[in-house]
Amino acid sequence: MVIAQSHPVASPRDPAAGAGAGAGAGTRLEAVDVSHRFDLHGEPLPVLEHIDLTVEPGEFVALLGPSGCGKSTLLRLVAGLDLPTEGELWVDGRRIEGPDPSRVVVFQDPTLYPWRTVWRNAALGPEAQGILRQQRGRIEDVLRLVGLSTFAKAYPHQLSGGMAQRAALARALVNEPSLLILDEPLGKLDSLTRITMQSELVSLWQRSGFTALLVTHDVEEALYLAQRVVVLSDRPARIKAEIVNERPYPRRRGDPYLTELRHRVLAELGLDATW
Amino acid sequence: MTNPTFEDVAVAPPRGAIPTVRSPVDRSAPSGLVGLLAAATWLAAAGTIRYWPDVPEVSWDRTEEFALLLAAGASTIAVLTIAAQWLAPLRRVRSAAPWLVVIGLIFAVWEVATAKTAVLPMPFFPPPQAIFEVLIDDHKRLLDCVLASGKLLAGGYVIGATLGFVAGVAIGWSVKAGYWIHPILRFIGPLPATAWLPLAFFVFPTSLSASTFLIALATGFPVTVLTWSGVAGVNSTYYDVGRTLGASSRFLVFKVAIPAAMPYVFVGLFMGLGNSFAVLVVAEMLGVKSGLGWYLQWSQGWAAYANMYTALFIMALVCSGLITLLFRVRDSLLSWQKGLVKW
C-alpha cells in the first residue's frame, strides 16, 4: 500500500515507558484498506472488506453492526491475534504484527482462568511478561479501582457475572493498555448490572486516558459510551456510516439527543420501520 | 479409536468399588440408638465366638483374643455413641452406625456358618478368627509382601504416569509430536499390558524390571490419552488472553494448557492406578517371587485359605487407600473446581 510510506519508521516500544505512566497514554489506531477472509472448507469467505478507520489517541469509538458481521474479527486483527488477508493496521505508526500487552482485549466472556484466584488472574499480564515483582502494588490498586479488593482471594466460580467481568477488566487495566479493545464486554450481563458497568467503563476511560475500541450490537450502549459510532454492514463488513456523538460526559440516558441519534443509527442498520 | 471422554470416565464407577457421595450436611444422621444397636451386635458376635463351642474337627488358636477384640470394639462404639451426645466432632460415628450394625451381624453369621456349624465346608471357608490369626502370626511376611508390592507399584506407576503425562502434553500441544506418537498410541495402547507379560519376562534381565515395565505401560496409556484430551480441549480463548497479555509459548504450555488440563490428568491417573493394580497382581503371581500377588498364589498352593483371604483383605485395604490418597491430592490441588467426582 502506498499510504504506508506516510508513516514514520517503526520503533520498538520502550518497555519502561508504560510502567507507572498513569494517564494520558492513548494510542492512535489506523486501519488502512483492511480486508479479511476466512477459509471455509476450501472456499474463501470474505468477512471484512476495505475497512478504513482512524481512531485518535484517547478517543472512544464503538463498532456497531448486525451479529456475525465481522466486528469481532476486526478486533482480533487490531489485537494482533490474527493478521489481515489484505491491508495494514498501525498503532502510533508501528505496524501490528502480533499481540502486545499495550493492546489488551476484554472478551464477551470474562475468560478468567478458573484455577487462579482473582488476584492471580489480574496478575497474569505482569507474570507473563516477567515483571510481577515490580507490579504487585499496581495489581492491588487496580483491584481496588474495579471494587474487587475484598474478592482478591476468590476463585472465578465464586463470582457473579458482573464481578467476573470486572476482574477481567482489572486483568486488562493492570497492563496500562494504551488501547483497550472491548469485545461486547457487557453482552452477557443482566440489564441492571450492564447499566452500572457502562458508567464505570466511562469513568475508567476518562481517568486512564486510553483509546477505547468497543464492539457491540446494542445501539443504546454504543451511543451512551462512545464519541463516535461506526456502523458496519452485513458480512462482508464494510463501513456504512459514522455517527459522531458530541454530547459531553456524563451523559444522561433519557437525553432526547441520544434518542435522535438512536433513530439515525437504526435507520442506517435498516431497522427504522418499527420506530 | 474410541477414547474415553471425561464424562464417560467421570461417571463410571471406579474399579472395584462404588463411589459414595457424602452430603455435606447429613440431616438423616441416625440417632444414638443405632450406635447402641451396633455395639449390641458386636457384643453378640463376640459372645457367639467365645461361648458357642466350635465344631469338633478343627480348632483355632486365637478364638479367645478375637472375641475380646470384638468386645473391645463393641465398648468403643458404645462409648463413642454416648460421648457424641455432648461432643460434636464425634457425630461422625453416628453416620457409620448402620454400617457397624451390619458388620457386627456379618461377623456373627460368618462365625456361625463356619466354626460353629460348618455349613460352609472347612478348609475353604475359614472363620473370622482364622483371618485374625494369620494377621497376627504371619504379620512379618505380610508386611514384607506389602512393602515389596508397594515398591514395585510405586516404581512402575511413577515412571508410567510421568512418561504418560509428558507424552500427553506433547501430543496435545505439538502437531509434530502428535503425528509421531498418536499412531503408536493408537496401535499399542488398547493392547492389555498383561499381553506383554511373556515377552517382558525374557526381554528384561530381572522379573522386577519386567514388572515395572508392565505397570508403567498399564499406567501410561490412560494417563497419556486423558492428558492429551485435556490439553487439546483447553478453551482457545484462554490462549488468546495469554497471548494478548504477552505470554510466551512456554508460559502458554506450563501456565495455561497444563493447569487447564489437570482435571483430565487426574482422571487418567485414577484409571492408570486401577490398571496398575491389575498388572501388579498378575505379574506377582506369574513371575515375581514376592508381594501380595505372590502371597495369594503361594497360600493357595499350600491350601492355606485363611492366608489367602487375609492377603485379599489387605490388598483391598491398600488399593482403596491408594485411590483415596490420589483423590485427596486431587481435591487439594483442584480446589478451584466445582463438582468433583467423589470417592
mmCIF file of N, CA and C in Angstrom, chain A residues 4-75:
data_model
loop_
_atom_site.group_PDB
_atom_site.id
_atom_site.type_symbol
_atom_site.label_atom_id
_atom_site.label_comp_id
_atom_site.label_asym_id
_atom_site.label_seq_id
_atom_site.Cartn_x
_atom_site.Cartn_y
_atom_site.Cartn_z
ATOM 1 N N ALA A 4 1.363 3.514 3.263
ATOM 2 C CA ALA A 4 2.297 3.082 4.294
ATOM 3 C C ALA A 4 3.487 4.027 4.419
ATOM 4 N N GLN A 5 3.854 4.655 3.300
ATOM 5 C CA GLN A 5 5.048 5.492 3.327
ATOM 6 C C GLN A 5 4.881 6.759 4.164
ATOM 7 N N SER A 6 3.641 7.125 4.367
ATOM 8 C CA SER A 6 3.419 8.344 5.132
ATOM 9 C C SER A 6 3.644 8.112 6.625
ATOM 10 N N HIS A 7 3.870 6.837 7.011
ATOM 11 C CA HIS A 7 4.058 6.557 8.436
ATOM 12 C C HIS A 7 5.530 6.589 8.778
ATOM 13 N N PRO A 8 5.832 7.045 9.985
ATOM 14 C CA PRO A 8 7.225 7.016 10.414
ATOM 15 C C PRO A 8 7.715 5.586 10.549
ATOM 16 N N VAL A 9 9.027 5.436 10.564
ATOM 17 C CA VAL A 9 9.613 4.100 10.668
ATOM 18 C C VAL A 9 9.269 3.509 12.038
ATOM 19 N N ALA A 10 8.964 2.216 12.010
ATOM 20 C CA ALA A 10 8.592 1.557 13.256
ATOM 21 C C ALA A 10 9.726 1.601 14.272
ATOM 22 N N SER A 11 9.384 1.940 15.481
ATOM 23 C CA SER A 11 10.403 1.922 16.530
ATOM 24 C C SER A 11 9.910 1.044 17.661
ATOM 25 N N PRO A 12 10.777 0.205 18.220
ATOM 26 C CA PRO A 12 10.308 -0.693 19.283
ATOM 27 C C PRO A 12 9.837 0.101 20.494
ATOM 28 N N ARG A 13 8.779 -0.375 21.089
ATOM 29 C CA ARG A 13 8.194 0.320 22.233
ATOM 30 C C ARG A 13 9.180 0.277 23.394
ATOM 31 N N ASP A 14 9.361 1.417 24.020
ATOM 32 C CA ASP A 14 10.226 1.447 25.188
ATOM 33 C C ASP A 14 9.516 0.720 26.322
ATOM 34 N N PRO A 15 10.088 -0.391 26.803
ATOM 35 C CA PRO A 15 9.386 -1.180 27.805
ATOM 36 C C PRO A 15 9.146 -0.409 29.101
ATOM 37 N N ALA A 16 9.966 0.567 29.396
ATOM 38 C CA ALA A 16 9.822 1.303 30.643
ATOM 39 C C ALA A 16 8.735 2.370 30.552
ATOM 40 N N ALA A 17 8.408 2.746 29.300
ATOM 41 C CA ALA A 17 7.506 3.885 29.121
ATOM 42 C C ALA A 17 6.134 3.661 29.745
ATOM 43 N N GLY A 18 5.615 2.425 29.603
ATOM 44 C CA GLY A 18 4.265 2.171 30.084
ATOM 45 C C GLY A 18 4.184 2.133 31.608
ATOM 46 N N ALA A 19 5.179 1.575 32.244
ATOM 47 C CA ALA A 19 5.099 1.321 33.680
ATOM 48 C C ALA A 19 4.966 2.607 34.471
ATOM 49 N N GLY A 20 3.920 2.688 35.246
ATOM 50 C CA GLY A 20 3.739 3.815 36.153
ATOM 51 C C GLY A 20 3.398 5.113 35.455
ATOM 52 N N ALA A 21 3.123 5.052 34.153
ATOM 53 C CA ALA A 21 2.874 6.283 33.416
ATOM 54 C C ALA A 21 1.532 6.908 33.791
ATOM 55 N N GLY A 22 0.579 6.069 34.240
ATOM 56 C CA GLY A 22 -0.705 6.598 34.674
ATOM 57 C C GLY A 22 -1.589 6.976 33.517
ATOM 58 N N ALA A 23 -1.974 8.243 33.419
ATOM 59 C CA ALA A 23 -2.994 8.648 32.468
ATOM 60 C C ALA A 23 -2.397 9.254 31.205
ATOM 61 N N GLY A 24 -3.289 9.456 30.223
ATOM 62 C CA GLY A 24 -2.924 10.205 29.032
ATOM 63 C C GLY A 24 -2.029 9.454 28.075
ATOM 64 N N ALA A 25 -2.167 8.105 28.027
ATOM 65 C CA ALA A 25 -1.271 7.341 27.176
ATOM 66 C C ALA A 25 -2.027 6.685 26.028
ATOM 67 N N GLY A 26 -3.064 7.355 25.522
ATOM 68 C CA GLY A 26 -3.847 6.774 24.434
ATOM 69 C C GLY A 26 -3.040 6.652 23.160
ATOM 70 N N THR A 27 -3.444 5.667 22.365
ATOM 71 C CA THR A 27 -2.689 5.368 21.164
ATOM 72 C C THR A 27 -3.535 5.724 19.935
ATOM 73 N N ARG A 28 -2.857 5.990 18.814
ATOM 74 C CA ARG A 28 -3.586 6.278 17.580
ATOM 75 C C ARG A 28 -3.639 5.012 16.754
ATOM 76 N N LEU A 29 -4.854 4.637 16.354
ATOM 77 C CA LEU A 29 -5.023 3.391 15.608
ATOM 78 C C LEU A 29 -5.474 3.705 14.186
ATOM 79 N N GLU A 30 -4.834 3.045 13.241
ATOM 80 C CA GLU A 30 -5.252 3.218 11.854
ATOM 81 C C GLU A 30 -5.424 1.882 11.169
ATOM 82 N N ALA A 31 -6.564 1.710 10.523
ATOM 83 C CA ALA A 31 -6.764 0.544 9.673
ATOM 84 C C ALA A 31 -6.778 1.050 8.239
ATOM 85 N N VAL A 32 -5.902 0.524 7.422
ATOM 86 C CA VAL A 32 -5.757 1.019 6.059
ATOM 87 C C VAL A 32 -6.183 -0.068 5.083
ATOM 88 N N ASP A 33 -7.353 0.131 4.482
ATOM 89 C CA ASP A 33 -7.852 -0.776 3.443
ATOM 90 C C ASP A 33 -7.750 -2.246 3.861
ATOM 91 N N VAL A 34 -8.290 -2.520 5.044
ATOM 92 C CA VAL A 34 -8.171 -3.879 5.583
ATOM 93 C C VAL A 34 -9.295 -4.766 5.058
ATOM 94 N N SER A 35 -8.893 -5.909 4.503
ATOM 95 C CA SER A 35 -9.867 -6.933 4.108
ATOM 96 C C SER A 35 -9.436 -8.241 4.747
ATOM 97 N N HIS A 36 -10.422 -9.066 5.072
ATOM 98 C CA HIS A 36 -10.073 -10.345 5.677
ATOM 99 C C HIS A 36 -11.019 -11.419 5.184
ATOM 100 N N ARG A 37 -10.441 -12.597 4.961
ATOM 101 C CA ARG A 37 -11.245 -13.731 4.501
ATOM 102 C C ARG A 37 -10.959 -14.927 5.387
ATOM 103 N N PHE A 38 -11.986 -15.718 5.651
ATOM 104 C CA PHE A 38 -11.791 -16.997 6.322
ATOM 105 C C PHE A 38 -11.772 -18.082 5.272
ATOM 106 N N ASP A 39 -11.087 -19.140 5.593
ATOM 107 C CA ASP A 39 -11.075 -20.299 4.722
ATOM 108 C C ASP A 39 -12.103 -21.275 5.257
ATOM 109 N N LEU A 40 -13.234 -21.397 4.508
ATOM 110 C CA LEU A 40 -14.313 -22.256 4.995
ATOM 111 C C LEU A 40 -14.411 -23.468 4.072
ATOM 112 N N HIS A 41 -13.900 -24.607 4.490
ATOM 113 C CA HIS A 41 -13.860 -25.823 3.681
ATOM 114 C C HIS A 41 -13.292 -25.541 2.290
ATOM 115 N N GLY A 42 -12.195 -24.809 2.261
ATOM 116 C CA GLY A 42 -11.536 -24.541 0.987
ATOM 117 C C GLY A 42 -12.107 -23.349 0.237
ATOM 118 N N GLU A 43 -13.298 -22.887 0.627
ATOM 119 C CA GLU A 43 -13.903 -21.719 -0.018
ATOM 120 C C GLU A 43 -13.539 -20.466 0.767
ATOM 121 N N PRO A 44 -13.060 -19.430 0.086
ATOM 122 C CA PRO A 44 -12.797 -18.201 0.841
ATOM 123 C C PRO A 44 -14.111 -17.517 1.220
ATOM 124 N N LEU A 45 -14.195 -17.138 2.510
ATOM 125 C CA LEU A 45 -15.397 -16.465 2.985
ATOM 126 C C LEU A 45 -15.003 -15.061 3.393
ATOM 127 N N PRO A 46 -15.368 -14.057 2.577
ATOM 128 C CA PRO A 46 -14.964 -12.698 2.931
ATOM 129 C C PRO A 46 -15.707 -12.211 4.163
ATOM 130 N N VAL A 47 -14.953 -11.645 5.111
ATOM 131 C CA VAL A 47 -15.551 -11.191 6.366
ATOM 132 C C VAL A 47 -15.484 -9.669 6.468
ATOM 133 N N LEU A 48 -14.339 -9.123 6.104
ATOM 134 C CA LEU A 48 -14.172 -7.672 6.143
ATOM 135 C C LEU A 48 -13.786 -7.201 4.753
ATOM 136 N N GLU A 49 -14.324 -6.034 4.357
ATOM 137 C CA GLU A 49 -13.968 -5.542 3.033
ATOM 138 C C GLU A 49 -13.609 -4.065 3.087
ATOM 139 N N HIS A 50 -12.390 -3.770 2.723
ATOM 140 C CA HIS A 50 -11.925 -2.383 2.577
ATOM 141 C C HIS A 50 -12.291 -1.515 3.761
ATOM 142 N N ILE A 51 -11.825 -1.908 4.928
ATOM 143 C CA ILE A 51 -12.091 -1.107 6.121
ATOM 144 C C ILE A 51 -11.002 -0.041 6.257
ATOM 145 N N ASP A 52 -11.422 1.219 6.242
ATOM 146 C CA ASP A 52 -10.511 2.338 6.523
ATOM 147 C C ASP A 52 -11.028 3.032 7.764
ATOM 148 N N LEU A 53 -10.200 3.058 8.788
ATOM 149 C CA LEU A 53 -10.684 3.598 10.045
ATOM 150 C C LEU A 53 -9.516 4.211 10.799
ATOM 151 N N THR A 54 -9.729 5.409 11.331
ATOM 152 C CA THR A 54 -8.710 6.016 12.181
ATOM 153 C C THR A 54 -9.332 6.330 13.527
ATOM 154 N N VAL A 55 -8.657 5.932 14.581
ATOM 155 C CA VAL A 55 -9.101 6.267 15.930
ATOM 156 C C VAL A 55 -8.018 7.133 16.561
ATOM 157 N N GLU A 56 -8.431 8.336 16.985
ATOM 158 C CA GLU A 56 -7.448 9.279 17.535
ATOM 159 C C GLU A 56 -7.045 8.865 18.950
ATOM 160 N N PRO A 57 -5.866 9.303 19.409
ATOM 161 C CA PRO A 57 -5.435 8.966 20.763
ATOM 162 C C PRO A 57 -6.477 9.394 21.791
ATOM 163 N N GLY A 58 -6.847 8.483 22.660
ATOM 164 C CA GLY A 58 -7.790 8.794 23.725
ATOM 165 C C GLY A 58 -9.240 8.810 23.305
ATOM 166 N N GLU A 59 -9.503 8.496 22.057
ATOM 167 C CA GLU A 59 -10.891 8.515 21.581
ATOM 168 C C GLU A 59 -11.617 7.224 21.989
ATOM 169 N N PHE A 60 -12.921 7.317 22.129
ATOM 170 C CA PHE A 60 -13.759 6.154 22.425
ATOM 171 C C PHE A 60 -14.640 5.902 21.208
ATOM 172 N N VAL A 61 -14.353 4.818 20.486
ATOM 173 C CA VAL A 61 -15.086 4.520 19.263
ATOM 174 C C VAL A 61 -15.825 3.196 19.429
ATOM 175 N N ALA A 62 -17.078 3.184 18.980
ATOM 176 C CA ALA A 62 -17.842 1.943 19.032
ATOM 177 C C ALA A 62 -18.077 1.432 17.621
ATOM 178 N N LEU A 63 -17.906 0.121 17.450
ATOM 179 C CA LEU A 63 -18.219 -0.524 16.183
ATOM 180 C C LEU A 63 -19.565 -1.214 16.370
ATOM 181 N N LEU A 64 -20.510 -0.860 15.501
ATOM 182 C CA LEU A 64 -21.862 -1.378 15.664
ATOM 183 C C LEU A 64 -22.248 -2.095 14.387
ATOM 184 N N GLY A 65 -22.835 -3.253 14.528
ATOM 185 C CA GLY A 65 -23.257 -3.955 13.324
ATOM 186 C C GLY A 65 -24.062 -5.171 13.675
ATOM 187 N N PRO A 66 -24.767 -5.732 12.665
ATOM 188 C CA PRO A 66 -25.562 -6.935 12.920
ATOM 189 C C PRO A 66 -24.662 -8.079 13.406
ATOM 190 N N SER A 67 -25.233 -9.009 14.135
ATOM 191 C CA SER A 67 -24.375 -10.060 14.691
ATOM 192 C C SER A 67 -23.851 -10.944 13.566
ATOM 193 N N GLY A 68 -22.612 -11.380 13.744
ATOM 194 C CA GLY A 68 -21.969 -12.200 12.728
ATOM 195 C C GLY A 68 -21.435 -11.414 11.557
ATOM 196 N N CYS A 69 -21.368 -10.088 11.671
ATOM 197 C CA CYS A 69 -20.948 -9.300 10.507
ATOM 198 C C CYS A 69 -19.436 -9.208 10.392
ATOM 199 N N GLY A 70 -18.711 -9.556 11.442
ATOM 200 C CA GLY A 70 -17.255 -9.494 11.345
ATOM 201 C C GLY A 70 -16.637 -8.456 12.250
ATOM 202 N N LYS A 71 -17.445 -7.882 13.158
ATOM 203 C CA LYS A 71 -16.909 -6.891 14.098
ATOM 204 C C LYS A 71 -15.806 -7.493 14.952
ATOM 205 N N SER A 72 -16.089 -8.673 15.475
ATOM 206 C CA SER A 72 -15.120 -9.303 16.365
ATOM 207 C C SER A 72 -13.840 -9.669 15.631
ATOM 208 N N THR A 73 -13.992 -10.018 14.352
ATOM 209 C CA THR A 73 -12.813 -10.315 13.546
ATOM 210 C C THR A 73 -11.911 -9.086 13.458
ATOM 211 N N LEU A 74 -12.537 -7.935 13.256
ATOM 212 C CA LEU A 74 -11.757 -6.698 13.169
ATOM 213 C C LEU A 74 -10.998 -6.481 14.480
ATOM 214 N N LEU A 75 -11.658 -6.776 15.600
ATOM 215 C CA LEU A 75 -10.989 -6.617 16.890
ATOM 216 C C LEU A 75 -9.807 -7.564 17.034
#
